[in-house]
mmCIF file of C-alpha atoms and ligand atoms in Angstrom:
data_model
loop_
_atom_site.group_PDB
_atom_site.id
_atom_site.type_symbol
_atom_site.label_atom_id
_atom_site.label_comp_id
_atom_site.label_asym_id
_atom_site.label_seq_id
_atom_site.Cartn_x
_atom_site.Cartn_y
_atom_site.Cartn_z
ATOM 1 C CA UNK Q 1 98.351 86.138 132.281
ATOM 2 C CA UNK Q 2 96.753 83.922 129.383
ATOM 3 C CA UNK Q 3 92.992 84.964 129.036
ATOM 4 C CA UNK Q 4 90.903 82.274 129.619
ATOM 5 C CA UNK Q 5 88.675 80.053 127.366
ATOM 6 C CA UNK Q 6 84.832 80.475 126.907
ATOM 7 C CA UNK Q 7 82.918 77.956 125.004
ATOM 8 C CA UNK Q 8 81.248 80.545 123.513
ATOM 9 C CA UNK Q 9 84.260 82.079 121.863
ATOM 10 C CA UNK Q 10 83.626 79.371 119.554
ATOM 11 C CA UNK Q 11 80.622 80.844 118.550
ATOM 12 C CA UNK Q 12 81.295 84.705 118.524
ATOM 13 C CA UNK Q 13 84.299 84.158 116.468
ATOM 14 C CA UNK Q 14 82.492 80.974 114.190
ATOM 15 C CA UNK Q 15 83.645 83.316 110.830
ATOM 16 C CA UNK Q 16 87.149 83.537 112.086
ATOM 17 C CA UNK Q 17 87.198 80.086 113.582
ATOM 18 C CA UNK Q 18 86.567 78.862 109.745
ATOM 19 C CA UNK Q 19 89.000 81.090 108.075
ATOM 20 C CA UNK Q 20 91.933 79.980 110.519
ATOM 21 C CA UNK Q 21 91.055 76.272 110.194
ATOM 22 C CA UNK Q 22 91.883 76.741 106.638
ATOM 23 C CA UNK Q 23 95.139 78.058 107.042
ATOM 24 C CA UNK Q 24 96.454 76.738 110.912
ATOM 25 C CA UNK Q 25 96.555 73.186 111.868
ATOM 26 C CA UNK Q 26 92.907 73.233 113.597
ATOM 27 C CA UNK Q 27 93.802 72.286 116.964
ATOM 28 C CA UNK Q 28 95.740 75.989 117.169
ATOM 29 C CA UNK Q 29 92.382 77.764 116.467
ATOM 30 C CA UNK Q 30 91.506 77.338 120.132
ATOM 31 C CA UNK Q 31 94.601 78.063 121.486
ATOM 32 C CA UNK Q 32 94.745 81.766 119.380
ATOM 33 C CA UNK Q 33 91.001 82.506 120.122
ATOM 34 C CA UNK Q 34 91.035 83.910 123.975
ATOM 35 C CA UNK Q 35 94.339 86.395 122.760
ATOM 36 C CA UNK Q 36 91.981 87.256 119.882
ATOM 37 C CA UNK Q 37 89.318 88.362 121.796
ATOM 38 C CA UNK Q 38 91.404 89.796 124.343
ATOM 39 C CA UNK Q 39 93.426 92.026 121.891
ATOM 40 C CA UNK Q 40 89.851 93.182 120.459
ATOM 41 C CA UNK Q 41 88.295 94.178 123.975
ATOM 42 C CA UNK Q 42 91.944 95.943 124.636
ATOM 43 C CA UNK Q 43 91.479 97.800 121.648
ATOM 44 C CA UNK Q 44 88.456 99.048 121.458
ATOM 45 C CA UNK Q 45 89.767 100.411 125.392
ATOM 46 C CA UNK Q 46 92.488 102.329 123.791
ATOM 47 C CA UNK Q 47 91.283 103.520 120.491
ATOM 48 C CA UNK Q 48 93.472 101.221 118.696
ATOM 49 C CA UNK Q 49 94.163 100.367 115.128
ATOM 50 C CA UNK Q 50 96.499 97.299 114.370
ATOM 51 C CA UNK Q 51 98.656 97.229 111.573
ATOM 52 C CA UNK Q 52 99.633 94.138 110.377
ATOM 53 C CA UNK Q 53 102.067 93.443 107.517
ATOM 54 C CA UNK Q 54 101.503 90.441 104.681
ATOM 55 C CA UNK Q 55 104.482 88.313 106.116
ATOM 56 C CA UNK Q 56 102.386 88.021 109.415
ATOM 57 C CA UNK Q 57 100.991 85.046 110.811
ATOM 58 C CA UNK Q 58 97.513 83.956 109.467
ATOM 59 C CA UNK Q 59 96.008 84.326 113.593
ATOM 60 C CA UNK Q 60 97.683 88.192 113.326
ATOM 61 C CA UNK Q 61 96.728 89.200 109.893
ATOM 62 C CA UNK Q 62 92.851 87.579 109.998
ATOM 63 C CA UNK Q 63 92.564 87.556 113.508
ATOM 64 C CA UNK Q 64 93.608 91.212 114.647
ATOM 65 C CA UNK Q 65 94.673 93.209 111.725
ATOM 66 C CA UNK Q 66 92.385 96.330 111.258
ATOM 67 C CA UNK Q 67 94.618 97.237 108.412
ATOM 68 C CA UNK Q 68 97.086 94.500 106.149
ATOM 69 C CA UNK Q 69 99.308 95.364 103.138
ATOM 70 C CA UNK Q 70 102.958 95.680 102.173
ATOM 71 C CA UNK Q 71 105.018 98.338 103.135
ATOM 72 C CA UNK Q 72 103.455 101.025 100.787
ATOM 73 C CA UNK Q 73 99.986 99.979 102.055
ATOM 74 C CA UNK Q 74 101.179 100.288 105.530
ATOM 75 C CA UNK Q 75 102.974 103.770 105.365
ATOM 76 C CA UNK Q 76 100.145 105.330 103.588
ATOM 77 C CA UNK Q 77 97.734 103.754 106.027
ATOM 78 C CA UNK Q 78 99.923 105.499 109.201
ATOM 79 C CA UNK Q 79 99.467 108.852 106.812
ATOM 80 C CA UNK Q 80 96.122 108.642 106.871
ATOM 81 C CA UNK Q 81 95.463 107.557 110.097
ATOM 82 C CA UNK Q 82 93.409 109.653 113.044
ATOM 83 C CA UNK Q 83 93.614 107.123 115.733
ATOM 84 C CA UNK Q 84 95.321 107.707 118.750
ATOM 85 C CA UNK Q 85 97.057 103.965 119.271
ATOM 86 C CA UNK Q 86 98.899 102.222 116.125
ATOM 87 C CA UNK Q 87 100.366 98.915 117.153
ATOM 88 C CA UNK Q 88 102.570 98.137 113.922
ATOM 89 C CA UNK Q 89 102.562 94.236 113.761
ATOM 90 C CA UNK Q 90 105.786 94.332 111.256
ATOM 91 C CA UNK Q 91 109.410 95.194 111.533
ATOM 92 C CA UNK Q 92 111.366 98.001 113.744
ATOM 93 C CA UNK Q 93 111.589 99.956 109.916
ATOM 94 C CA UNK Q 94 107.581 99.870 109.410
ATOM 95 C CA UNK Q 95 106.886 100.856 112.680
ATOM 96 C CA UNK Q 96 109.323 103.981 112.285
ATOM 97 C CA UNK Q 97 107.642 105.130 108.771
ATOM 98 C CA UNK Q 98 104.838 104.676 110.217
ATOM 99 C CA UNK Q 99 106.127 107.319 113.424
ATOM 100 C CA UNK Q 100 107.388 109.643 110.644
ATOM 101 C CA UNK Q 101 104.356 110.276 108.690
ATOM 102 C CA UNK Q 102 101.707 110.282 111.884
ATOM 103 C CA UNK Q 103 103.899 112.000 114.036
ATOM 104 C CA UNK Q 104 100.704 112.703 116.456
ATOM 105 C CA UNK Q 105 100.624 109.224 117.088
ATOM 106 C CA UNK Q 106 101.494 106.422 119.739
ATOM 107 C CA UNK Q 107 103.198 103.951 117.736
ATOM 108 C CA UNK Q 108 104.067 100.642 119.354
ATOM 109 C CA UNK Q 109 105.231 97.726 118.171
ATOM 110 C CA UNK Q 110 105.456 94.526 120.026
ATOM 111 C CA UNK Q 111 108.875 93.270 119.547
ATOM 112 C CA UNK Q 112 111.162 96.393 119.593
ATOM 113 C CA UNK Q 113 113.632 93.796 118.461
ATOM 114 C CA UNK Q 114 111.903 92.863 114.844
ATOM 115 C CA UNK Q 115 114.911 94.067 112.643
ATOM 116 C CA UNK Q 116 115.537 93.602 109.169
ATOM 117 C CA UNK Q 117 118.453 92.184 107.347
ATOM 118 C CA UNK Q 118 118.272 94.796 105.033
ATOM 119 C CA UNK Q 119 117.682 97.540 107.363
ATOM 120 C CA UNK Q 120 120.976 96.031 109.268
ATOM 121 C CA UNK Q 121 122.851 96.333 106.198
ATOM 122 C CA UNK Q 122 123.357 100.212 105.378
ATOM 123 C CA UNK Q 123 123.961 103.782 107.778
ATOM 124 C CA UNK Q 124 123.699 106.924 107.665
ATOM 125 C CA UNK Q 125 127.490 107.838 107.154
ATOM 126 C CA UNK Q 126 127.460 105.116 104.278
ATOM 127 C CA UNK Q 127 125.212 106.806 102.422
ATOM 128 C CA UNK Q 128 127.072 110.165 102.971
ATOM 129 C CA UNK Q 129 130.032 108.461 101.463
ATOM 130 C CA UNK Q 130 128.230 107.590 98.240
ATOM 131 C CA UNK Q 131 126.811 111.005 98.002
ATOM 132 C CA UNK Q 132 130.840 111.931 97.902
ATOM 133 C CA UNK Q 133 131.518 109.197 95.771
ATOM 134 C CA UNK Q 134 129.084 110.052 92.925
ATOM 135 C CA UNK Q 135 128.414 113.870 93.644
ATOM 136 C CA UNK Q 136 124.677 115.070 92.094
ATOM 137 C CA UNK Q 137 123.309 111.482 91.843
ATOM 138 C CA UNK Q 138 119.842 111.592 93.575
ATOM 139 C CA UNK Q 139 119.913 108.864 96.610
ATOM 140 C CA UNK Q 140 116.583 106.560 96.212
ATOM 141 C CA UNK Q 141 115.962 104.472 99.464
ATOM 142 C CA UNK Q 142 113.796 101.338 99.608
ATOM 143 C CA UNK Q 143 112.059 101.989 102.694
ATOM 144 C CA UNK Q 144 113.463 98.842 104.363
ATOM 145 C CA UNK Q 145 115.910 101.238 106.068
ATOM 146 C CA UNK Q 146 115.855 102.831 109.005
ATOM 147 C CA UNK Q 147 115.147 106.469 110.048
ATOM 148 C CA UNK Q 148 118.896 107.621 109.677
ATOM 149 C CA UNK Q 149 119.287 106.474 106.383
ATOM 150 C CA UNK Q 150 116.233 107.538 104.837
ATOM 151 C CA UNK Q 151 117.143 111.104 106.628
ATOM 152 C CA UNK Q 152 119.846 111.126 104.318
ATOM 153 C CA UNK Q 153 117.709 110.052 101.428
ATOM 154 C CA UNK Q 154 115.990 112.249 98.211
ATOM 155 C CA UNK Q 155 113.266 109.566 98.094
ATOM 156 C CA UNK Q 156 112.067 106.383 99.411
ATOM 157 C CA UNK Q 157 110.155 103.677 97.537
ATOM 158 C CA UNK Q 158 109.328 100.408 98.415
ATOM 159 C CA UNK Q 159 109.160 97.152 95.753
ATOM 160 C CA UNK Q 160 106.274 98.049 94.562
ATOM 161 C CA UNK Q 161 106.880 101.849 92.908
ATOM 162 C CA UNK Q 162 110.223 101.649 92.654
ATOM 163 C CA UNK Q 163 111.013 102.137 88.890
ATOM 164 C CA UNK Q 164 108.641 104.933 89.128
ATOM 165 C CA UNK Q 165 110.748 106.530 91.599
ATOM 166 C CA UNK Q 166 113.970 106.273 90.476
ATOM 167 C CA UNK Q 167 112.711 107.855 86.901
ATOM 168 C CA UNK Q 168 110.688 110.177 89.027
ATOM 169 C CA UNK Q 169 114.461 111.909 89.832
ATOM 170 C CA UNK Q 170 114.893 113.005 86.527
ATOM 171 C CA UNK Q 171 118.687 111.661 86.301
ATOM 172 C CA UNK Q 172 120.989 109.745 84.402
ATOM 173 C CA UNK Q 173 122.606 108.127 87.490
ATOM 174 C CA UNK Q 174 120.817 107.518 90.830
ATOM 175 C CA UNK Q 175 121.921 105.695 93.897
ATOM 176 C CA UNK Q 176 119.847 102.546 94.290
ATOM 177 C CA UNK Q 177 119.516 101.672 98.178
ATOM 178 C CA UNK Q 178 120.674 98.970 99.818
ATOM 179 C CA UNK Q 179 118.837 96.010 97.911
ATOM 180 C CA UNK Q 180 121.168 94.597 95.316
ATOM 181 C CA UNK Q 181 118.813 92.284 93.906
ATOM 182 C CA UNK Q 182 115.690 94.426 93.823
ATOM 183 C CA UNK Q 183 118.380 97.097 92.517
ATOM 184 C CA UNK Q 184 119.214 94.932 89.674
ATOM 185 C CA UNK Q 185 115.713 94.053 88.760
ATOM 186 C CA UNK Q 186 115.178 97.830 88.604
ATOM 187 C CA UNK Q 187 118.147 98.514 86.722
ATOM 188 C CA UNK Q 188 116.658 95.992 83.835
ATOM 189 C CA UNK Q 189 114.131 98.312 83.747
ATOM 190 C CA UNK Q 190 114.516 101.490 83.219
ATOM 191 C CA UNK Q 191 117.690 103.601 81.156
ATOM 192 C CA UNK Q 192 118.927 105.090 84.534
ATOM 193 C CA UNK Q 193 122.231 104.031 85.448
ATOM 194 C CA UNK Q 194 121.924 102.365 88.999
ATOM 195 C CA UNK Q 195 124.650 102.641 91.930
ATOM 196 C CA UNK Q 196 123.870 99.775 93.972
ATOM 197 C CA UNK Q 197 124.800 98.250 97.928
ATOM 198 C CA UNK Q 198 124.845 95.095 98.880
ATOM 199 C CA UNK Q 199 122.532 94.734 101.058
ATOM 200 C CA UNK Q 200 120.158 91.468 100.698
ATOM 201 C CA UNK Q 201 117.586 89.780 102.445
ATOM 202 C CA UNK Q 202 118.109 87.373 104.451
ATOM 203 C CA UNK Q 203 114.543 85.675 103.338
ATOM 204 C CA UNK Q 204 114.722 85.864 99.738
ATOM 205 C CA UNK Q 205 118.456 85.673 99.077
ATOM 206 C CA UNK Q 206 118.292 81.666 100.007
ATOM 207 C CA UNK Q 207 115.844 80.832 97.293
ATOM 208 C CA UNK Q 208 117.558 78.960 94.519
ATOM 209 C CA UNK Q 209 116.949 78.468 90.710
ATOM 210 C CA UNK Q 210 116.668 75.056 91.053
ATOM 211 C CA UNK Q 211 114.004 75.234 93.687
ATOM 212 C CA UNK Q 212 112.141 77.187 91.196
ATOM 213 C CA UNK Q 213 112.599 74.697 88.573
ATOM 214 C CA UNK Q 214 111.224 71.970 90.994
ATOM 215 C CA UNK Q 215 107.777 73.886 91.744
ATOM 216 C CA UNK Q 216 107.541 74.029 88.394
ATOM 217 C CA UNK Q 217 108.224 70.402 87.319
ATOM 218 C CA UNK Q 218 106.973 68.962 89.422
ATOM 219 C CA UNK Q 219 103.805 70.238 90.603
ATOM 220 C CA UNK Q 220 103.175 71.853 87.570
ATOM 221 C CA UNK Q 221 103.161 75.249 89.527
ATOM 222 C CA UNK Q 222 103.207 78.981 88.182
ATOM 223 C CA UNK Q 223 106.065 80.926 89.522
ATOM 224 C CA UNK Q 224 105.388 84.004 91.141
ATOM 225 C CA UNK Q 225 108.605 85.815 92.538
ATOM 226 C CA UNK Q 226 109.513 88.770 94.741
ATOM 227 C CA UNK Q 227 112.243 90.732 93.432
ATOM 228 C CA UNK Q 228 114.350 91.005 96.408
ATOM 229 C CA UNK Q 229 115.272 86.986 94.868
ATOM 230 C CA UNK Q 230 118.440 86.244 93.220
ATOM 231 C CA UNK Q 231 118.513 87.247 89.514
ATOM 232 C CA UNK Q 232 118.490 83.533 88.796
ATOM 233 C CA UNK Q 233 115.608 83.405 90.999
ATOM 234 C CA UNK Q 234 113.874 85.760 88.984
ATOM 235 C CA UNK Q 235 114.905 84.352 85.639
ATOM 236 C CA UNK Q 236 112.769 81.331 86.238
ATOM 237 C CA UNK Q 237 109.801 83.035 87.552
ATOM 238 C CA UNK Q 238 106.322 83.878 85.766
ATOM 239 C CA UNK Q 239 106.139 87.112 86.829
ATOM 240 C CA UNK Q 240 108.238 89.206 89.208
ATOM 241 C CA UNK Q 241 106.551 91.603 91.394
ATOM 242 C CA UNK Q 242 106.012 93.248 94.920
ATOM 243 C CA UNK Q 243 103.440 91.694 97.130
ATOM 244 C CA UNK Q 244 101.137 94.046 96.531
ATOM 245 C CA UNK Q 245 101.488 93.058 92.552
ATOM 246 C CA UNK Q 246 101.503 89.533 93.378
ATOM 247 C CA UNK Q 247 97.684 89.760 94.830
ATOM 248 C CA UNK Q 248 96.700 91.517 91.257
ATOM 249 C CA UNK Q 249 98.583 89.098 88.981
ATOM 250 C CA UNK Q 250 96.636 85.561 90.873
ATOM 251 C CA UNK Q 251 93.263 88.049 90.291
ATOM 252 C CA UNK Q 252 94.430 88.331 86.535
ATOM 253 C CA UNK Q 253 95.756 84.943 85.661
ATOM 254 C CA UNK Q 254 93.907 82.809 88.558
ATOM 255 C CA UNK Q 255 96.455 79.800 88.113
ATOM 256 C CA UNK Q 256 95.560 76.614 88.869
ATOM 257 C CA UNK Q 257 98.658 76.353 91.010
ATOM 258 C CA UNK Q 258 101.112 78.793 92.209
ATOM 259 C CA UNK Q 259 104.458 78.676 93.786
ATOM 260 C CA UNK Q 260 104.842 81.958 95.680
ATOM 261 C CA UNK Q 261 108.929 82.556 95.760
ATOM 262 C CA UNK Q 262 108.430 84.984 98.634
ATOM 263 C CA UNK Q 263 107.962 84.501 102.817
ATOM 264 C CA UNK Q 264 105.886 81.918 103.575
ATOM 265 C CA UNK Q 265 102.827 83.709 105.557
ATOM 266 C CA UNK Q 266 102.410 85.671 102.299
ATOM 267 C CA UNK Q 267 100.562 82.547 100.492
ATOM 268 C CA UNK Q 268 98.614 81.905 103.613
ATOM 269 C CA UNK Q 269 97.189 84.878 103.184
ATOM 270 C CA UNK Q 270 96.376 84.967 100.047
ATOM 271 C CA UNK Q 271 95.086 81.407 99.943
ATOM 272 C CA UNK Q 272 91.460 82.749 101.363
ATOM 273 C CA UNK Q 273 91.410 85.261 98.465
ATOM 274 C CA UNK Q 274 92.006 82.706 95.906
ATOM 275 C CA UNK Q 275 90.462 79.592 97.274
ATOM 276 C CA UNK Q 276 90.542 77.683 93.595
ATOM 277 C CA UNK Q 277 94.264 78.263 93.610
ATOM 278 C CA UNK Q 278 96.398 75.756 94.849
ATOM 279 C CA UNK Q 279 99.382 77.106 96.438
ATOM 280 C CA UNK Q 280 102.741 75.504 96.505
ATOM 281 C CA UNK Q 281 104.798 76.790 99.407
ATOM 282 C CA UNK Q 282 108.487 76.859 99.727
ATOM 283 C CA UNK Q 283 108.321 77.866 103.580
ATOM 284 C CA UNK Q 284 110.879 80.648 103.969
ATOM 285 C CA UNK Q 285 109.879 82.476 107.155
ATOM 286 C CA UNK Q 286 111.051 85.721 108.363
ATOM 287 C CA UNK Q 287 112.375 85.411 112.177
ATOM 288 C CA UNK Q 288 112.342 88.957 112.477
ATOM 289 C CA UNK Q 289 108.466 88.928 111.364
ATOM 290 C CA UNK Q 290 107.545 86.077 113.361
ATOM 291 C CA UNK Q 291 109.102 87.285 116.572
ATOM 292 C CA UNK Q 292 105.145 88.954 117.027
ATOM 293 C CA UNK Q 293 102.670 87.279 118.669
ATOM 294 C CA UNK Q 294 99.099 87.547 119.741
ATOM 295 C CA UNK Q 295 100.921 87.326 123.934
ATOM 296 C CA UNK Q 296 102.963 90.030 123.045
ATOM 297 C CA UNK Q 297 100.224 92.091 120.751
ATOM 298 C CA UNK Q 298 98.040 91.629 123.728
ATOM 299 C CA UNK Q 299 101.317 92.578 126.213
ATOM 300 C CA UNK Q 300 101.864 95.782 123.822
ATOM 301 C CA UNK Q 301 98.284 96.989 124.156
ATOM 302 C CA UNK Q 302 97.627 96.471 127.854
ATOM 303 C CA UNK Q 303 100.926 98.436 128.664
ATOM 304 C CA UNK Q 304 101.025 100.742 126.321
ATOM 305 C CA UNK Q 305 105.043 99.807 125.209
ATOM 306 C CA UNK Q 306 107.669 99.690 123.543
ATOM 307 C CA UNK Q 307 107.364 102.969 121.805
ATOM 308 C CA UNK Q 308 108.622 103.733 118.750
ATOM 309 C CA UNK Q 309 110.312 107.435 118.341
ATOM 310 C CA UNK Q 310 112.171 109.014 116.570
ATOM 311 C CA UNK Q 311 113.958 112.187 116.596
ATOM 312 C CA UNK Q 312 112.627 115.586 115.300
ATOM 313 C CA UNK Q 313 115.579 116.548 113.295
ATOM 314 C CA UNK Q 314 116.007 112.948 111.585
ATOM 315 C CA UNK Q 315 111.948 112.862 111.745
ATOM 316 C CA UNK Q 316 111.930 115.946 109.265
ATOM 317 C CA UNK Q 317 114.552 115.069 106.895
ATOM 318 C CA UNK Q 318 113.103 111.015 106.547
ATOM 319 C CA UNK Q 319 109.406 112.707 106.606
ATOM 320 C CA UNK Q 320 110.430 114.418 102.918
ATOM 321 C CA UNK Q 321 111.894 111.148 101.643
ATOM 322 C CA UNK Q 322 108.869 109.316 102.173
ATOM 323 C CA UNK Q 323 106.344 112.416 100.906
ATOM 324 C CA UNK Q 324 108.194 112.245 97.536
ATOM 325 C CA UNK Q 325 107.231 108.460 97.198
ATOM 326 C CA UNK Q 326 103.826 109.297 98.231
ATOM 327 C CA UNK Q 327 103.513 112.256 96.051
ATOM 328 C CA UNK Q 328 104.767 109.544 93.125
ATOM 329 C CA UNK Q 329 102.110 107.237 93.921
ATOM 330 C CA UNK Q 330 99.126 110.059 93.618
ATOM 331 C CA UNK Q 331 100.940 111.030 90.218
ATOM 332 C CA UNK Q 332 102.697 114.340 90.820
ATOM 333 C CA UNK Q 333 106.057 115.373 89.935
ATOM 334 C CA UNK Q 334 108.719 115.493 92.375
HETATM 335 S S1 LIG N 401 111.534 89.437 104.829
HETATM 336 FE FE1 LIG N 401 113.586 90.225 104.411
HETATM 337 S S2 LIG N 401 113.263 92.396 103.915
HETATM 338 FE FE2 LIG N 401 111.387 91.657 104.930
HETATM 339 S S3 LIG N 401 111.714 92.133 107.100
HETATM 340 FE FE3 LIG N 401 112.418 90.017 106.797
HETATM 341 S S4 LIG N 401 114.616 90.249 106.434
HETATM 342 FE FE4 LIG N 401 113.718 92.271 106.121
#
């Protein structure tokens, strides 16, 4: 049932009522405040953290998120974490890492049916099959993959580490996985020999060069671009960079105007931390994102479902993968 309204909601929540106005058409402020404050009562019943990825909605990431970030962000978050409850507000993928590495956990996610593109686009035997294709080449995952594959993985790494990674191996070939785009912007930067999949997503593979061009010439805009773009894309762009890099490049530069070339909640987000930025949006959403909601955050909380698990034996094996891209990140060899 929809929680009620309370006048007073407008007050208890005046901070967050202000920080949503800037980012929501106003008249959905009310509308997303009762879910807000009945997600935070539910929590604080279950001992609940929410996790809530960059690409989520302004209400989700501002109005519930104990803990935001990109992938790498997220999974070392879910390392770290001692709470009993994690309700992942992301994709089926995130939710899993975040299963593998806090195995003494409850995770949930809202939607069991967020996929990925990406995810969708690779198994477990296919990876087996490159192994026998290019015997002794080191597999290196992107972690938008599910449990299987990254089972089958030497090391996972997400947009943001994952030159480091791949040199990390210590080879002359590695097997790039499944991102062709992000693959090729890796293979421009570093001496290893890439194999690569053709996997894309769905998101960023629609963005086109002359899109790019327009932000640019027309509203005079900096182009900021995530890698999983076309190379064309990417050719155009300012700087190229995970969305973790994005936030630290507006810090550095702090444009006068930015086009982010990435999903469209991700400039929302950052628009609060940059409020003397102007952000151009090309509005690319992510349906597999945006299928949560505060209803079904609230829904996921209350009845303690869907669970995410995952099996011991593919736990194990995926649990490595990801440790070696943590271990990367804290500067030890692998
Ligand atoms: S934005 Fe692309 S990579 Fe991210 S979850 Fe959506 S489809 Fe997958």
């Amino acid at each position: 049932m929809k929680p009620a309204w309370r006048d007073e909601l407008l007050t208890e929540y005046a901070g967050l009522a202000d920080k949503l106005e800037r980012l929501l058409p106003c008249l959905e402020v009310p509308m997303h405040l009762p879910w807000i404050d009945a997600i935070q009562a539910l929590k604080r019943e279950r001992g609940a953290v929410v996790m809530a990825h960059s690409y989520q909605s302004p209400e989700i990431f501002h109005g519930v998120a104990d803990v935001t970030g990109d992938s790498l962000a997220l999974a070392q978050a879910a390392a770290d974490c001692d709470a009993g409850v994690v309700v992942l507000c992301g994709v089926h993928f995130m939710a899993e890492t975040a299963k593998i590495l806090a195995p003494h956990v409850k995770v949930l996610i809202p939607d069991a049916l967020a996929g990925c593109s990406l995810a969708d686009s690779i198994t477990a035997a296919d990876v087996r099959m490159l192994r026998a294709r290019h015997p002794g080449a080191p597999v290196v995952t992107y972690v938008n993959t599910s449990a299987d594959v990254k089972a089958e993985s030497d090391a996972c790494c997400t947009s943001a580490n994952a030159v480091q990674v791949v040199e990390a191996m210590g080879a002359d070939k590695v097997i790039f996985l499944p991102d062709r785009y992000l693959g090729a912007h890796v293979a421009s930067q570093t001496d290893v020999q890439l194999v690569l999949w053709d996997g894309r997503c769905e998101v960023h593979e629609t963005f086109t060069a002359a899109q790019a061009r327009h932000a640019r010439e027309r509203f005079d805009a900096r182009l900021v671009a995530h890698p999983e773009c076309p190379p064309e894309v990417l050719a155009e762009a300012d700087f190229v960079g995970s969305t973790s890099a994005m936030g630290a490049w507006l810090e550095r530069e702090q444009p006068e105007r930015v086009a982010l070339i990435t999903e469209c909640s991700m400039a929302d987000n950052l628009r609060l931390r940059f409020p003397a930025t102007e952000f151009i949006k090309p509005c690319n959403l992510c349906p597999h994102m945006k299928r949560i909601t505060l209803p079904n955050i609230h829904a996921c909380l209350r009845d303690l479902v869907p669970e995410v698990t995952v099996p011991e034996d593919v736990a194990i094996r995926a649990r490595r993968a990801l440790e070696r891209m943590l271990a990367v990140g804290r500067g030890e060899r692998i």
